[in-house]
mmCIF file of C-alpha atoms in Angstrom:
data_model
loop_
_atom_site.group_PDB
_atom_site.id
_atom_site.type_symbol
_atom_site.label_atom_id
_atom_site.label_comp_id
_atom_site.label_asym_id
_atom_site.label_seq_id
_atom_site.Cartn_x
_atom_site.Cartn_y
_atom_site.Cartn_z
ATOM 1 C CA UNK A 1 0.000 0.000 0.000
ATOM 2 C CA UNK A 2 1.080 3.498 -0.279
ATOM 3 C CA UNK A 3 0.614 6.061 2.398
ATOM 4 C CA UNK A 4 -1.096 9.096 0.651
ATOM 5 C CA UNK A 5 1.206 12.693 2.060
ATOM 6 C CA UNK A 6 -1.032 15.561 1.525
ATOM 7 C CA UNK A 7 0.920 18.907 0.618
ATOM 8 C CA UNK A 8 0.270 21.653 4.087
ATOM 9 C CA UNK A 9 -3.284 22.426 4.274
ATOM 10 C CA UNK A 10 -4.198 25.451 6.817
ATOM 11 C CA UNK A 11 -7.785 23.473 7.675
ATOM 12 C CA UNK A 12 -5.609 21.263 9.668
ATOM 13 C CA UNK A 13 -5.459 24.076 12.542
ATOM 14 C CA UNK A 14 -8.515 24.893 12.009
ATOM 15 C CA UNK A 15 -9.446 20.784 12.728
ATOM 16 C CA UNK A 16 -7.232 20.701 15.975
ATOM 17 C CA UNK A 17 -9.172 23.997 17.504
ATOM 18 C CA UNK A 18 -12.700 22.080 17.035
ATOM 19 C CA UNK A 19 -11.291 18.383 18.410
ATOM 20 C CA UNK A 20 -9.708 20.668 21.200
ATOM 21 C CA UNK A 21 -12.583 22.378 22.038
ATOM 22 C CA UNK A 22 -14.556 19.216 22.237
ATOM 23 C CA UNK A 23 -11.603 17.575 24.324
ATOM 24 C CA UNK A 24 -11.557 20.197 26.670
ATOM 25 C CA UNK A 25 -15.541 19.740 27.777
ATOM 26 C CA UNK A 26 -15.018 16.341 27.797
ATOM 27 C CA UNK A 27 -12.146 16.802 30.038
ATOM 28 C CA UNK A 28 -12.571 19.245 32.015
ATOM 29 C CA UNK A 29 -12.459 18.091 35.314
ATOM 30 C CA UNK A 30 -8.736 17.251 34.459
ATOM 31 C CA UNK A 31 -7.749 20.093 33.549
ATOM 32 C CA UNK A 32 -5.720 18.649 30.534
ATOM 33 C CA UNK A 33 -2.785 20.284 28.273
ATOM 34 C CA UNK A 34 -3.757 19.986 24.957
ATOM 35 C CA UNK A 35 -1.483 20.042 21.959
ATOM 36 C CA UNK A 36 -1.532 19.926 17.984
ATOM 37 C CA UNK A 37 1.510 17.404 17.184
ATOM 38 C CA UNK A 38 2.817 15.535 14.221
ATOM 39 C CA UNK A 39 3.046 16.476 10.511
ATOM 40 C CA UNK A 40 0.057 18.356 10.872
ATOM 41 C CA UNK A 41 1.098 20.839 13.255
ATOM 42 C CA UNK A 42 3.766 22.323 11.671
ATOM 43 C CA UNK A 43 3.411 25.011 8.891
ATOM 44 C CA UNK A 44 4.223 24.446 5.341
ATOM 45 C CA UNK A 45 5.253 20.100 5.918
ATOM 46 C CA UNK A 46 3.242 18.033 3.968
ATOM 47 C CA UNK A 47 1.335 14.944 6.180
ATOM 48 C CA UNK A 48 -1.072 12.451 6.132
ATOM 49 C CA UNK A 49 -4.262 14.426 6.780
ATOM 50 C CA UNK A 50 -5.282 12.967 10.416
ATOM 51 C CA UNK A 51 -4.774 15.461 13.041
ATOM 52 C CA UNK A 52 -2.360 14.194 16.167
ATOM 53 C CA UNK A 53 -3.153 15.816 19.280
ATOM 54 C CA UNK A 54 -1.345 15.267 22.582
ATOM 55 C CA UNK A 55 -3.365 15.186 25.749
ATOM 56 C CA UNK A 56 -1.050 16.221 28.659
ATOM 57 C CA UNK A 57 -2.609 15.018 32.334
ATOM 58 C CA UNK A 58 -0.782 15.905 35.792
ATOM 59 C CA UNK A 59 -0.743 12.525 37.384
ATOM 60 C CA UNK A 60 -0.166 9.179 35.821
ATOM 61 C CA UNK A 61 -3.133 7.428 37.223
ATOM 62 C CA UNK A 62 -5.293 9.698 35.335
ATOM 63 C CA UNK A 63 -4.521 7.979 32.249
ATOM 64 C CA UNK A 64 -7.094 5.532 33.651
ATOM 65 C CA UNK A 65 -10.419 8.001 33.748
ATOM 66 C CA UNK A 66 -10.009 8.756 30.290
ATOM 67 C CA UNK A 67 -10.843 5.848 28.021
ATOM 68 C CA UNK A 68 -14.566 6.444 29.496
ATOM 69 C CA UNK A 69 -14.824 9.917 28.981
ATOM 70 C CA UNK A 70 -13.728 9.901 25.630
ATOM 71 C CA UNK A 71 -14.958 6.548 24.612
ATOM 72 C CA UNK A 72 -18.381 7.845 25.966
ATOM 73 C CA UNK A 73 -18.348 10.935 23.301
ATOM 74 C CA UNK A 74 -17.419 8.260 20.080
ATOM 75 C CA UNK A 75 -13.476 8.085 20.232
ATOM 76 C CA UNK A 76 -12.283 4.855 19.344
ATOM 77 C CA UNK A 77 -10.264 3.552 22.612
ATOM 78 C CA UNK A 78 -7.122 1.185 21.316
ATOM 79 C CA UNK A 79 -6.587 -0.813 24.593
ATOM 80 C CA UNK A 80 -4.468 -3.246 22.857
ATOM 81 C CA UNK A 81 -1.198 -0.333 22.649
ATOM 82 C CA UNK A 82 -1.652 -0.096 26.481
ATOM 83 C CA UNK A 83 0.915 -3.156 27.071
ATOM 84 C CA UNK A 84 3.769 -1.914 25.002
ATOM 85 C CA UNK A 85 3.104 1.852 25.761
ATOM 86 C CA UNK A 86 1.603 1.630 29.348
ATOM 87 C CA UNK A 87 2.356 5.611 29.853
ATOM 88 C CA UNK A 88 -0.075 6.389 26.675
ATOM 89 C CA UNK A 89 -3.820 5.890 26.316
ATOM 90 C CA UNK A 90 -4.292 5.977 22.630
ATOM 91 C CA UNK A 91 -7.734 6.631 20.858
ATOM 92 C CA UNK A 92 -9.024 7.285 17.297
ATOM 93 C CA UNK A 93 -11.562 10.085 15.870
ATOM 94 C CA UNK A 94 -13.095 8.664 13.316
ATOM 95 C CA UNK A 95 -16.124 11.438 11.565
ATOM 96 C CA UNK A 96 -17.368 11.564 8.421
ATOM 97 C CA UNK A 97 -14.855 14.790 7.148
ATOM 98 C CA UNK A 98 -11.313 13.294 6.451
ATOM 99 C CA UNK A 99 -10.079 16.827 8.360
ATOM 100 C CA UNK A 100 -11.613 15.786 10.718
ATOM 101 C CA UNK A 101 -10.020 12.291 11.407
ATOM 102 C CA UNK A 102 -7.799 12.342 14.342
ATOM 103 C CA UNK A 103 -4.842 10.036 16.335
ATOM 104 C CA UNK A 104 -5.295 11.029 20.033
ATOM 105 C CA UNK A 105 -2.404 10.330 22.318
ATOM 106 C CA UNK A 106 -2.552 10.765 26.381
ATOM 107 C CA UNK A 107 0.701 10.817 28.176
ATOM 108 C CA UNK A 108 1.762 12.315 31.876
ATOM 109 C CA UNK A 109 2.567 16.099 31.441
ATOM 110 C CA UNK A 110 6.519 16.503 30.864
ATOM 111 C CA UNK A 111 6.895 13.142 30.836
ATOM 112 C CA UNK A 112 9.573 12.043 28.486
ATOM 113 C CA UNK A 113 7.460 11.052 26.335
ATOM 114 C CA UNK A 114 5.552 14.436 26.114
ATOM 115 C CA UNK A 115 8.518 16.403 25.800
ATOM 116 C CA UNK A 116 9.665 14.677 23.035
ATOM 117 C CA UNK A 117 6.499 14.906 21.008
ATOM 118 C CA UNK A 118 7.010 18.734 22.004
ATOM 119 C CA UNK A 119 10.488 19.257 21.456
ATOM 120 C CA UNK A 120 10.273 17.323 17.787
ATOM 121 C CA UNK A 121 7.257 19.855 16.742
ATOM 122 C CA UNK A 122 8.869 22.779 18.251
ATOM 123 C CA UNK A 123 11.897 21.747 16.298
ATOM 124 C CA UNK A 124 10.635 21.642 13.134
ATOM 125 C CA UNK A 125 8.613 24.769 13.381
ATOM 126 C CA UNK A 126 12.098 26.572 14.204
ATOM 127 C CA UNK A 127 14.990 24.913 11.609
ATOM 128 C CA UNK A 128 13.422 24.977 8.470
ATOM 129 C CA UNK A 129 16.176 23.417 6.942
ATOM 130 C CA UNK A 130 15.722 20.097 9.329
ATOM 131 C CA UNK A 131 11.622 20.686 8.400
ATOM 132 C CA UNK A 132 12.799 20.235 4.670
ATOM 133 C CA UNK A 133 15.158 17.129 4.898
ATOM 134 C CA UNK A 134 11.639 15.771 6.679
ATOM 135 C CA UNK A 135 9.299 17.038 3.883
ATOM 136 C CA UNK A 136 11.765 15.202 1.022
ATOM 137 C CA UNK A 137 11.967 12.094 3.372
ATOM 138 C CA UNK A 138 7.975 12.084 3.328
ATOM 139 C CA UNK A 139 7.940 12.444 0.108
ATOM 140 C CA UNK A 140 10.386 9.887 -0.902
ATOM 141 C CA UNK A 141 8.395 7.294 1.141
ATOM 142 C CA UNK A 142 5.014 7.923 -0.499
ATOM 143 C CA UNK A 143 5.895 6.814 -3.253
ATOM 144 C CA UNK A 144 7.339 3.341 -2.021
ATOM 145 C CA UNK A 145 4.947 0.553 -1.067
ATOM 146 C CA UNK A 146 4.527 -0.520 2.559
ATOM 147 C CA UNK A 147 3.022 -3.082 4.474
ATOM 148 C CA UNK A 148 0.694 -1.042 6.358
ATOM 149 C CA UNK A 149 1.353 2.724 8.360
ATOM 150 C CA UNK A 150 3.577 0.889 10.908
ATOM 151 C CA UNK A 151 5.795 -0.132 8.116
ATOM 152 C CA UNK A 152 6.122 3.390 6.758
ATOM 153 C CA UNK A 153 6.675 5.091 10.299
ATOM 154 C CA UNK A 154 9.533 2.230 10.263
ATOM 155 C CA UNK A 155 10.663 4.037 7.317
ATOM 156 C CA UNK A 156 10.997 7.379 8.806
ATOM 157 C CA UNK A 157 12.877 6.414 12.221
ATOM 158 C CA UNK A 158 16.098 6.531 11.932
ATOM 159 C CA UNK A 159 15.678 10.215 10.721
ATOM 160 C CA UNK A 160 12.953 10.792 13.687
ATOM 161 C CA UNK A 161 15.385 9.370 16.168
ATOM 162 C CA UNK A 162 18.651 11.347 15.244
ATOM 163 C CA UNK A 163 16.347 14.692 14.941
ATOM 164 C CA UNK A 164 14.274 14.198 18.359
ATOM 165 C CA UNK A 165 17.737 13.379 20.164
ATOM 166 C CA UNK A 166 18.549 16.751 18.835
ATOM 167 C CA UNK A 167 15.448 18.417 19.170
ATOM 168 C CA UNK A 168 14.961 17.245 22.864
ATOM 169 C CA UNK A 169 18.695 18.711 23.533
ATOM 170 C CA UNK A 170 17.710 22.003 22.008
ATOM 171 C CA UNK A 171 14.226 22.625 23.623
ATOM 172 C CA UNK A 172 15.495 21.553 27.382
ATOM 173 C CA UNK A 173 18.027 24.616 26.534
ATOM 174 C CA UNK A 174 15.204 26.537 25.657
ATOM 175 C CA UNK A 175 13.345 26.182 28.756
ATOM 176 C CA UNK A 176 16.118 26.012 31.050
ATOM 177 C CA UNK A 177 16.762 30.214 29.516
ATOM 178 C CA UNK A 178 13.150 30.663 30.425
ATOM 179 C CA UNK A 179 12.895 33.037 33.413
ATOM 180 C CA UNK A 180 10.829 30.976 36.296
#
């Protein structure tokens, strides 16, 4: 199969704001942190048109109140990731408008997983030059046949991995500058 990389479309933003909104009733009571990540979230890279968001949640055992909140409103809950990823919940928003579709990923606030997600977008959106190395990559792979997503995400790794080690280097410099 190939995996179909759609050229920057500004509707993507505009998706994240409504899912956001929506998370943010639905979660309320948690008082969540909630990000626009991946492809989608960074100005001018093609992606795959599903929006990632990143739902950021002060304690750990939260991650365990939301598969019914969100499961209650429609999201699709994938239990299954919980045993190699036990930090992450992991749910699917699946509508009718392909904008619209969205990956949904729940980790512990400044966790290291969350501040690599973080550092990675924040990366991109500041080196343009790394954020066109990763558009060419992208591009290359679209037009090679895969397996299944998994398979093509194998494709980009070793780039990810050498970039977020950077990226996560770079943006704990950032925020150590930051006045407290």
């Amino acid at each position: 199969m190939k995996i179909k990389v759609e050229q920057y479309n500004p509707l993507w933003k505009e998706s994240f704001n409504q899912i956001k909104v929506e998370l943010s009733e639905v979660m309320a009571s948690l008082n969540p942190q909630i990000e626009h990540i991946g492809g989608t979230a960074v100005e001018g890279l093609s992606a795959k048109s599903i929006i990632d968001i990143l739902i950021g949640v002060d304690d750990i055992d939260e991650l365990n109140i939301i598969p019914a909140l969100l499961m209650d409103k429609g999201y699709v809950y994938y239990e299954n990731y919980n045993e190699d990823m036990p930090y992450r919940r992991f749910f699917v928003n699946l509508t009718s408008s392909p904008l619209r579709s969205a990956h949904i990923h729940v980790l512990q606030l400044n966790s290291v997983h969350w501040i690599r997600h973080i550092a990675f977008r924040d990366y991109l959106r500041t080196y343009p030059g790394i954020k066109t190395e990763y558009q060419l990559l992208k591009e290359k792979l679209s037009q090679q046949e895969w397996k299944d997503g998994n398979d093509y995400n194998e494709g980009k790794n070793s780039f990810l991995k050498n970039e977020e080690r950077k990226a996560i280097k770079w943006y704990k410099s950032i925020v150590r500058m930051q006045p407290i």
